Short mmCIF file of C-alpha atoms in Angstrom, two decimals:
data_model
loop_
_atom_site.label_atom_id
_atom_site.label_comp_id
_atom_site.label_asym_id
_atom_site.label_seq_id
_atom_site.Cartn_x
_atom_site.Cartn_y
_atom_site.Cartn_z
CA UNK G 377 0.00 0.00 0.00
CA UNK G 378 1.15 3.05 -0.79
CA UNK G 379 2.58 5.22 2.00
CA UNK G 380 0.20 8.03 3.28
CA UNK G 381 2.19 10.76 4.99
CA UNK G 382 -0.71 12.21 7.09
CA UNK G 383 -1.77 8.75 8.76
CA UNK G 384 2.35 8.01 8.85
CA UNK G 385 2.73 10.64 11.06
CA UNK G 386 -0.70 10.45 12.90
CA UNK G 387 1.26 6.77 14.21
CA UNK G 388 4.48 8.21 15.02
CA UNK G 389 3.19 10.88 16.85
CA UNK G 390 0.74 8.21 18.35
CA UNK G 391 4.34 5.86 19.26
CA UNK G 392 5.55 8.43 21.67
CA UNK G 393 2.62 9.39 23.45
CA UNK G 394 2.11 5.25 23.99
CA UNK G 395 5.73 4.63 25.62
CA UNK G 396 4.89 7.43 27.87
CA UNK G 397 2.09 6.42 28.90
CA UNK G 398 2.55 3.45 29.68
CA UNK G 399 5.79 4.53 31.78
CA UNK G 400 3.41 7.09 33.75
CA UNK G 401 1.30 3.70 34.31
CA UNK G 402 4.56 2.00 35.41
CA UNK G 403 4.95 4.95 37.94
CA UNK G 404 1.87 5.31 39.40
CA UNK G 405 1.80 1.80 40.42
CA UNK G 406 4.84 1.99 42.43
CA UNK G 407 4.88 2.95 46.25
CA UNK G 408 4.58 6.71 46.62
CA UNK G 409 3.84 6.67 43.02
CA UNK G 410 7.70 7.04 42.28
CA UNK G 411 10.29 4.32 40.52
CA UNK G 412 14.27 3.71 40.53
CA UNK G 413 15.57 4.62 37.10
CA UNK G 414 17.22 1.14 37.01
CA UNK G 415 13.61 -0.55 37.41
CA UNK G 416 12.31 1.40 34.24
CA UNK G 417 15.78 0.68 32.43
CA UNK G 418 14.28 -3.24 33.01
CA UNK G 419 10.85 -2.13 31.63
CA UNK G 420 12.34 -0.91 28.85
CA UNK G 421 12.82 -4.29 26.65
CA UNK G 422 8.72 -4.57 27.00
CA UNK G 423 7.91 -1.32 25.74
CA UNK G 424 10.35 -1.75 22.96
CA UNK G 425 12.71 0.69 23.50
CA UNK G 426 16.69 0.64 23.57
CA UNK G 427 19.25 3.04 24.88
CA UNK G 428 18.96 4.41 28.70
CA UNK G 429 16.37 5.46 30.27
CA UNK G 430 17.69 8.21 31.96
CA UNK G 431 18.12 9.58 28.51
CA UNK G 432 14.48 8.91 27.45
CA UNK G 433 13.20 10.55 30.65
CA UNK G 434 15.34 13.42 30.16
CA UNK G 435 14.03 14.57 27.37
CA UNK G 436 10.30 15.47 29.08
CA UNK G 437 11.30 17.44 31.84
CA UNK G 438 7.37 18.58 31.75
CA UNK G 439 6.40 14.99 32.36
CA UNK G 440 8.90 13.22 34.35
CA UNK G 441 11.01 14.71 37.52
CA UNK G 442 14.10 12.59 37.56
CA UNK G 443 16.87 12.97 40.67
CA UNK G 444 19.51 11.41 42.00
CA UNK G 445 19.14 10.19 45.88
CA UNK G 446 22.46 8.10 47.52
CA UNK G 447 24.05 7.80 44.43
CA UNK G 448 20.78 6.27 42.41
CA UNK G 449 18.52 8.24 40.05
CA UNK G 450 14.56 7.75 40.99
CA UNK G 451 12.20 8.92 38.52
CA UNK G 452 8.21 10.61 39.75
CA UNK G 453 5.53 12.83 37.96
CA UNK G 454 6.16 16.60 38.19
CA UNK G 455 3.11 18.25 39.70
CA UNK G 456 1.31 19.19 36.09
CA UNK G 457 1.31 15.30 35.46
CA UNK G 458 -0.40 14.48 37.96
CA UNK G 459 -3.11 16.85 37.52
CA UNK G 460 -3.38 15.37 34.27
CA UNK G 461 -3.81 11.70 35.67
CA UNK G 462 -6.12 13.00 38.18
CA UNK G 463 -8.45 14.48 35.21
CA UNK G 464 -8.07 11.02 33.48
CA UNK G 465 -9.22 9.19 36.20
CA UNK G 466 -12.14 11.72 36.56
CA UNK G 467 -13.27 11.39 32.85
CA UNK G 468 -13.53 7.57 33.05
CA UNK G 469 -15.36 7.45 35.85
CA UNK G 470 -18.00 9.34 33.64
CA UNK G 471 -17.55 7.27 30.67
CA UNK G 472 -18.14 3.81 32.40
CA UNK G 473 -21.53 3.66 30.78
CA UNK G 474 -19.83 4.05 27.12
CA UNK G 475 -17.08 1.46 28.15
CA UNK G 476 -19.92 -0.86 28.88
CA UNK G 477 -21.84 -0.09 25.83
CA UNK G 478 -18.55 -0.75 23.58
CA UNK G 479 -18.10 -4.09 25.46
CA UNK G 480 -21.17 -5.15 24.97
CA UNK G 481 -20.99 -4.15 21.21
CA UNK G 482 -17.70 -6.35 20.99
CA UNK G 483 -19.44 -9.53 22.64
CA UNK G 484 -22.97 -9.10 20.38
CA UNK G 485 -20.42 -9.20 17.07
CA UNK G 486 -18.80 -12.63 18.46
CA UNK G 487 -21.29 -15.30 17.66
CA UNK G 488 -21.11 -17.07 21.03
CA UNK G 489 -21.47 -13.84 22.53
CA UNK G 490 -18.32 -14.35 24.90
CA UNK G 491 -14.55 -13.28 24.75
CA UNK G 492 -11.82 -14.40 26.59
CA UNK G 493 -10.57 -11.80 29.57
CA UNK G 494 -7.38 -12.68 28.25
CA UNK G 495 -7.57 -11.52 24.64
CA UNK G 496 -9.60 -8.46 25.90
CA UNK G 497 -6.92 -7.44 27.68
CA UNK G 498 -4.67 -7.55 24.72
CA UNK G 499 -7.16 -4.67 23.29
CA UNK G 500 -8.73 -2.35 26.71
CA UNK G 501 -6.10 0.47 25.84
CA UNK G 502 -7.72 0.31 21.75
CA UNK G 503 -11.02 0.64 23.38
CA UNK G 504 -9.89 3.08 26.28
CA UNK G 505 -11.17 0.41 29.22
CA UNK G 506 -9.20 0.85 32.84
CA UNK G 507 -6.78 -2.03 33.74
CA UNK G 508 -9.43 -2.22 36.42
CA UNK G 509 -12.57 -2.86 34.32
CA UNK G 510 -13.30 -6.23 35.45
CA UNK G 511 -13.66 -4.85 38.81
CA UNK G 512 -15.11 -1.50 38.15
CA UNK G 513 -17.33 -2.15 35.07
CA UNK G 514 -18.75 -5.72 34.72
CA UNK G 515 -20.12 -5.97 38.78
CA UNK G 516 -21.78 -2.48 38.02
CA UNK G 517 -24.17 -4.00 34.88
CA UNK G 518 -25.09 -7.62 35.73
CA UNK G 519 -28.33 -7.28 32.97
CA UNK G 520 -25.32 -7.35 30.62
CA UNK G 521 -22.41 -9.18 31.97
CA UNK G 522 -20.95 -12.16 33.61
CA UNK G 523 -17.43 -13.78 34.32
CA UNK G 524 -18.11 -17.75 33.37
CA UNK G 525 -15.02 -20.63 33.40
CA UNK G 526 -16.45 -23.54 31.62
CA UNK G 527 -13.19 -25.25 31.57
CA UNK G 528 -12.42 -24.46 34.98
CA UNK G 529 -8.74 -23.08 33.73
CA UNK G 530 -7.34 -20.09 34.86
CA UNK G 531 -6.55 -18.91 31.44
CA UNK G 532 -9.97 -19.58 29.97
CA UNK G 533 -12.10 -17.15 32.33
CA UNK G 534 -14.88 -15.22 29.60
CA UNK G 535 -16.84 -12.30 29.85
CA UNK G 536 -20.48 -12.87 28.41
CA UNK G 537 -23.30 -11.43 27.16
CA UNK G 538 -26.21 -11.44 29.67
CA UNK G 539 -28.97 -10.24 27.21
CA UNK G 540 -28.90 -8.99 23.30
CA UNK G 541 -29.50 -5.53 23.47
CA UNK G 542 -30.92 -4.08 19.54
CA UNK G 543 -30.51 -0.67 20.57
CA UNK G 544 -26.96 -1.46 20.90
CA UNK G 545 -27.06 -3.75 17.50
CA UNK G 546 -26.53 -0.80 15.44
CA UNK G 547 -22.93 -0.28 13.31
CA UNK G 548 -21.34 3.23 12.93
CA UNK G 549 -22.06 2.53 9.19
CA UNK G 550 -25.48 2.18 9.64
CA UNK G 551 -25.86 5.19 11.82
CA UNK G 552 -25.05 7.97 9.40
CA UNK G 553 -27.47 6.40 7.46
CA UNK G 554 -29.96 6.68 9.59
CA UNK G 555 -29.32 10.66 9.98
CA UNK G 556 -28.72 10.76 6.32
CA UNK G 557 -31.96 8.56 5.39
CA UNK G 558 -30.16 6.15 2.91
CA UNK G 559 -29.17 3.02 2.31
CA UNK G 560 -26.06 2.10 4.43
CA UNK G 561 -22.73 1.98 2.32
CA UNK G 562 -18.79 2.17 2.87
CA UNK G 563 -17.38 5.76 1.94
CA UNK G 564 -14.27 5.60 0.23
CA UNK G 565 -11.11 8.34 1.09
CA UNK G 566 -8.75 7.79 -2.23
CA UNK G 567 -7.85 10.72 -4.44
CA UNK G 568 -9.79 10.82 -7.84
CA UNK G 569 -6.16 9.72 -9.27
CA UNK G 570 -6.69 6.06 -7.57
CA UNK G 571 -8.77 5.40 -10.86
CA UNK G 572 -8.28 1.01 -10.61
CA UNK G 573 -9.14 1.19 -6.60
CA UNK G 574 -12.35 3.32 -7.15
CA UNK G 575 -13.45 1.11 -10.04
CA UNK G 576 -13.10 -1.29 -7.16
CA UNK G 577 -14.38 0.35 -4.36
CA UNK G 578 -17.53 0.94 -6.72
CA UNK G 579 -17.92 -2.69 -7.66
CA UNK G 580 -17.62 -4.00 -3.79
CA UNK G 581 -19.92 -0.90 -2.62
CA UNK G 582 -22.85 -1.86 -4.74
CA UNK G 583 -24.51 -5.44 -3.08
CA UNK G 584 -25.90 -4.78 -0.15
CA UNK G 585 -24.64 -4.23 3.31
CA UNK G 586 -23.87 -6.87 5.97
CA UNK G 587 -24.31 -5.71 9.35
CA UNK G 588 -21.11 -6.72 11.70
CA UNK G 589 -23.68 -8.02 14.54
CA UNK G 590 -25.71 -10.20 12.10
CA UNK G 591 -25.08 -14.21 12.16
CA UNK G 592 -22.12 -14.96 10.33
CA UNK G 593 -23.02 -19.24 10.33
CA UNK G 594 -25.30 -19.13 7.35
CA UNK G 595 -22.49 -17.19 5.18
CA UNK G 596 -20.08 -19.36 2.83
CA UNK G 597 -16.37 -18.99 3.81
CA UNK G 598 -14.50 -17.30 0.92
CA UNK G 599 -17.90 -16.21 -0.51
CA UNK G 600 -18.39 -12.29 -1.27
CA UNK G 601 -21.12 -12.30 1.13
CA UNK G 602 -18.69 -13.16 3.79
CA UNK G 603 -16.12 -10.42 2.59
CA UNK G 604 -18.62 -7.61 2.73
CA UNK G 605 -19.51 -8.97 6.62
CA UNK G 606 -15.68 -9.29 7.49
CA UNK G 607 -14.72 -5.77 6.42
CA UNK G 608 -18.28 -4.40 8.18
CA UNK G 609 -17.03 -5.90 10.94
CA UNK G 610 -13.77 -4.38 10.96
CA UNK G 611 -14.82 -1.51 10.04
CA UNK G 612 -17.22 -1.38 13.41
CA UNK G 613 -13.91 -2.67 15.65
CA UNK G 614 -12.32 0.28 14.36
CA UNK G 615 -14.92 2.86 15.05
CA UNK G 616 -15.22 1.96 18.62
CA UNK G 617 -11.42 2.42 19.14
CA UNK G 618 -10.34 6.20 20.62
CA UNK G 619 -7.57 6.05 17.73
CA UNK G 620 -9.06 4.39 14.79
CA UNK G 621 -6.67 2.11 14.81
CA UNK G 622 -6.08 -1.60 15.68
CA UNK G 623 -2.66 -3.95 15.28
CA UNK G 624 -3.29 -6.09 12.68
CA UNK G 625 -1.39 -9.14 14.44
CA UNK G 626 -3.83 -8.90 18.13
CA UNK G 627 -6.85 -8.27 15.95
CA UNK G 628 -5.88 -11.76 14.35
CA UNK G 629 -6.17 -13.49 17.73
CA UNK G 630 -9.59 -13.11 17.26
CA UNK G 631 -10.35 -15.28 13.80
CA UNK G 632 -11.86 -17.83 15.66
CA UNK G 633 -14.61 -15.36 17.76
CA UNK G 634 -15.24 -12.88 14.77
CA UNK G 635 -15.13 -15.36 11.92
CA UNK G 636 -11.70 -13.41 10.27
CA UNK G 637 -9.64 -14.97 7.76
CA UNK G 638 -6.54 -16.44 8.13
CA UNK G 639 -4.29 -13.62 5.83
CA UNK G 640 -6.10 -10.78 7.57
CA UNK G 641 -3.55 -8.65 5.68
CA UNK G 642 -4.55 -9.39 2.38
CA UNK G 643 -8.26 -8.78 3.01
CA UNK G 644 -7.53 -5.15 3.92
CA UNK G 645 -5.12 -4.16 1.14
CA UNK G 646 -7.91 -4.95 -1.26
CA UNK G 647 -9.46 -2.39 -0.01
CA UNK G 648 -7.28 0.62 0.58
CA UNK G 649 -10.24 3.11 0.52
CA UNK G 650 -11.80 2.24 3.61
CA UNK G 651 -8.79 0.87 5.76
CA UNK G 652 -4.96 2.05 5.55
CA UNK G 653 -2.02 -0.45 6.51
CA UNK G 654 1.30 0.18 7.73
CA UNK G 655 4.38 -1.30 9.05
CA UNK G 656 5.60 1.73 10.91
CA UNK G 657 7.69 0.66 13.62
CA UNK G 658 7.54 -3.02 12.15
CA UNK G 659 4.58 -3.51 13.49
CA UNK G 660 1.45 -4.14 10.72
CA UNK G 661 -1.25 -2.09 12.19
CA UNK G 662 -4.57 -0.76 10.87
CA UNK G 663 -6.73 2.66 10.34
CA UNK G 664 -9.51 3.96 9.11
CA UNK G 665 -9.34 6.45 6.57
CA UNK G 666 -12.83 8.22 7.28
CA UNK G 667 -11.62 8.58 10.57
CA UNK G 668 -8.94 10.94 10.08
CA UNK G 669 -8.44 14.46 8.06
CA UNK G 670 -5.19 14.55 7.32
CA UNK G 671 -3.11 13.38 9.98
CA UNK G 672 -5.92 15.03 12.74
CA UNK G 673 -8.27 12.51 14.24
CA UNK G 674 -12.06 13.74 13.45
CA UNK G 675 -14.14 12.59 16.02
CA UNK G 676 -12.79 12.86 19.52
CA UNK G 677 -13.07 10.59 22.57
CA UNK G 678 -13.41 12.73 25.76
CA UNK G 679 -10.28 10.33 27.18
CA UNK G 680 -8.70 11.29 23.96
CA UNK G 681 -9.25 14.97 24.64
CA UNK G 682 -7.42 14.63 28.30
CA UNK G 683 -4.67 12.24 26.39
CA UNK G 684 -4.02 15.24 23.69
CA UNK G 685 -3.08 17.37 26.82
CA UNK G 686 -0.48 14.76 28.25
CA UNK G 687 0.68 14.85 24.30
CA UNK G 688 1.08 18.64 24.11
CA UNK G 689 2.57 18.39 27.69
CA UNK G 690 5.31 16.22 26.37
CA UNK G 691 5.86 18.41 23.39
CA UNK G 692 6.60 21.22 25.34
CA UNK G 693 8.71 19.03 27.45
CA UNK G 694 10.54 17.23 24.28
CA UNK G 695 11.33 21.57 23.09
CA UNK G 696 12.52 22.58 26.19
CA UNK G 697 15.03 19.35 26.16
CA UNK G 698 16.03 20.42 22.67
CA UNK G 699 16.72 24.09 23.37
CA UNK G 700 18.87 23.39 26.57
CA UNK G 701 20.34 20.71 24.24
CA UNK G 702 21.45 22.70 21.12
CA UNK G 703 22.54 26.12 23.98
CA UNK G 704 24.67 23.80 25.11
CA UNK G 705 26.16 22.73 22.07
CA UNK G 706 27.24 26.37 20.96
CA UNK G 707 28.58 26.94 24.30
CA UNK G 708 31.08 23.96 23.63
CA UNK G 709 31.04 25.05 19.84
CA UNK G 710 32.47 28.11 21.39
CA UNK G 711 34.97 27.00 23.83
CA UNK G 712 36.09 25.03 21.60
CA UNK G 713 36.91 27.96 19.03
CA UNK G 714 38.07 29.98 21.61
CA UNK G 715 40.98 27.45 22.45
CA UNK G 716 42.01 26.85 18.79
CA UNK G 717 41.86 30.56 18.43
CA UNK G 718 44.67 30.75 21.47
CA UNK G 719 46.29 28.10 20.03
CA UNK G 720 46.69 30.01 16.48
CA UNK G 721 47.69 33.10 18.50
CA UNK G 722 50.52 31.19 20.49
CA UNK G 723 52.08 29.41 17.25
CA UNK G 724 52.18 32.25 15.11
CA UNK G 725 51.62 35.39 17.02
CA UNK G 726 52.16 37.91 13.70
CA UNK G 727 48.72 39.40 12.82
CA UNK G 728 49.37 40.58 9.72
CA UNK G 729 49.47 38.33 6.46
CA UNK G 730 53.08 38.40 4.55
CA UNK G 731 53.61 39.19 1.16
CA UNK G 732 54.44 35.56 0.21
CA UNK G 733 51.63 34.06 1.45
CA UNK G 734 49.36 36.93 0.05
CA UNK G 735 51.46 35.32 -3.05
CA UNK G 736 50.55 32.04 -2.22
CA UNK G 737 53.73 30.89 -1.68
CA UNK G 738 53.13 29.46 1.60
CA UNK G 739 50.02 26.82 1.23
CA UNK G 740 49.30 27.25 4.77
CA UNK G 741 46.34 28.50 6.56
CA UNK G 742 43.11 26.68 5.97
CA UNK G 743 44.95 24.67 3.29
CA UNK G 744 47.45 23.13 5.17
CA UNK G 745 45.94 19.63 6.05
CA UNK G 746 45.90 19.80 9.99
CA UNK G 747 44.25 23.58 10.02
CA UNK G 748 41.96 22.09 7.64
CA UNK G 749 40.73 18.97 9.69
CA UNK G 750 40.38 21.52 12.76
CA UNK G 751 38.25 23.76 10.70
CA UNK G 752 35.67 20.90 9.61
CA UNK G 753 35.95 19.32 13.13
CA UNK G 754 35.23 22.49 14.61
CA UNK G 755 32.10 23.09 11.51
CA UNK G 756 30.72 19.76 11.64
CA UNK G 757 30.81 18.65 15.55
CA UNK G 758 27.35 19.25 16.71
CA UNK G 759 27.51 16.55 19.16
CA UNK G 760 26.26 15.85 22.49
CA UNK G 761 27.91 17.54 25.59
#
């Protein structure tokens, strides 16, 4: 698939705000909500990230208060952080009835209307649930939920659907429709260049519409009826993310509860008008287009809105790093010239330029070889302190 610059960024901008996150999560979990520097370093390898940590922290001064205490560095939240995590924790408190609403969506779409805790958990950040939500959501709505263990393993433990709820039986898709009184259909975000891929889009766009929450059983595996009710479903899992966006490889843990094929992959780069792949970071993952102008998400999650603050709170923190950073640089650029300066003035202490090498009869100066590897030493080093 061709590489969309917008969505490209939308993801890396998306990478950093994850990492931090989840190292604020680290933090707050820790006694007196503060962590050793070496116990992050050893967090590091999960969140995929290599260098130091010190390093990484460093560079958000705005979101991380790093200092050393008996000769080891311990790492806390400055003050505006935590005002931020307090206002998180305030907005999902209000938004437990939506959490509940988008679980219970995700069960009604699986045909045995259960999921496995486990493979839930893979997802809760996609769908903005607490790590807590088996605790603070599901005992708060038994007419829709309960915790079974038919096998009586540990690992197999289910959330299920109490009772089908129609109200809740209704895809994003077939919403606007509703407001717009038509027919429910796929909108397609190509340019009018992508002549082949609309002639596509076009072709795939005109049978009829497969709701995501409809019974998948009677459908023919490989049929076209059973394409146009896998991408409707995956086009719902992605509207009830607070990102638009899913990785490709835990969304594929769930072939055998969603009825998904096995190349996943394939399936969506037929149709690059409604979903966009990429491999940023090496890791496949999937939008939707209509979700996104440009590289700005459209419509916003409240926990998205407080999440854009800890984002712009890092940014500020990430420019302050980088202006202390590059100050110090010309203040080493310039002690540096300041010595070879001395130096020049010691080995030759004549001011004035003789006739010969006005001439050029003396290749010296910034064509002898040594001046000249001090000069573009001096030009080019630009790097850290």
């Amino acid at each position: 698939m061709k590489k969309d610059p917008d969505l490209e960024s939308a993801l890396s901008r998306n990478r950093r705000w994850i990492v931090n996150n989840q190292i604020k999560n680290i933090i707050t979990r820790c006694p007196n909500q503060v962590a050793t520097v070496k116990f992050l370093q050893r967090k590091f390898k999960t969140l995929d990230l290599q260098g130091k940590a010190l390093n990484w922290l460093k560079k958000y001064p705005c979101c991380f208060e790093v200092y050393l205490k008996d000769d080891e560095y311990y790492c806390g939240l400055t003050k505006r952080m935590m005002f931020l995590v307090d206002e998180e924790e305030r907005v999902k408190e209000m938004q437990e009835p939506v959490f509940a609403e988008r679980l219970a969506k995700l069960l009604m779409m699986n045909s045995n209307r259960r999921l496995n805790v486990m493979k839930i958990n893979e997802l809760k950040r996609y769908y903005g649930f607490p790590d807590d939500y088996l605790i603070r959501i599901i005992p708060k709505y038994p007419e829709m939920f309960r915790l079974v263990n038919y096998s009586g393993r540990r690992s197999s433990m289910e959330i299920e659907l109490v009772s089908w709820n129609p109200d809740l039986a209704v895809s994003a898709i077939e919403m606007v429709a509703q407001k717009q009184v038509s027919e429910p259909c796929f909108s397609c975000s190509l340019p009018s260049t992508w002549i082949k891929s609309w002639e596509r889009f076009h072709e795939f766009n005109s049978s009829a519409y497969i709701s995501p929450y409809s019974d998948p059983r009677g459908l023919v595996e490989g049929s076209k009826e059973m394409e146009k009710r896998t991408v409707s479903l995956v086009h719902e899992l992605l509207s009830l993310t607070l990102w638009k966006k899913l990785s490709i490889v835990k969304l594929g843990h769930f072939g055998r509860e969603f009825c998904l094929p096995e190349k996943l992959n394939v399936l969506l780069l037929k149709h690059p008008g409604i979903f966009y792949v990429s491999n940023k970071y090496q890791i496949y993952t999937v939008l939707l287009r209509e979700g996104y102008n440009g590289s700005e998400l459209i419509d916003k999650d409240p926990l998205v809105l407080v999440k854009e603050k800890f984002g712009e709170l890092m940014q500020e923190g990430l420019h302050e790093y980088n202006q202390r950073h590059h100050t110090m640089n010309l203040e080493r650029k310039k002690k540096k010239g300041t010595i070879l300066e001395r130096s020049e003035k010691r080995k030759d202490p004549s001011t004035d330029m003789s006739e010969q090498d006005d001439q050029g009869g003396d290749v010296g100066g910034i064509f002898d070889p040594e001046e000249r590897k001090r000069f573009y030493k001096l030009l080019f080093d630009d790097g850290a302190p």
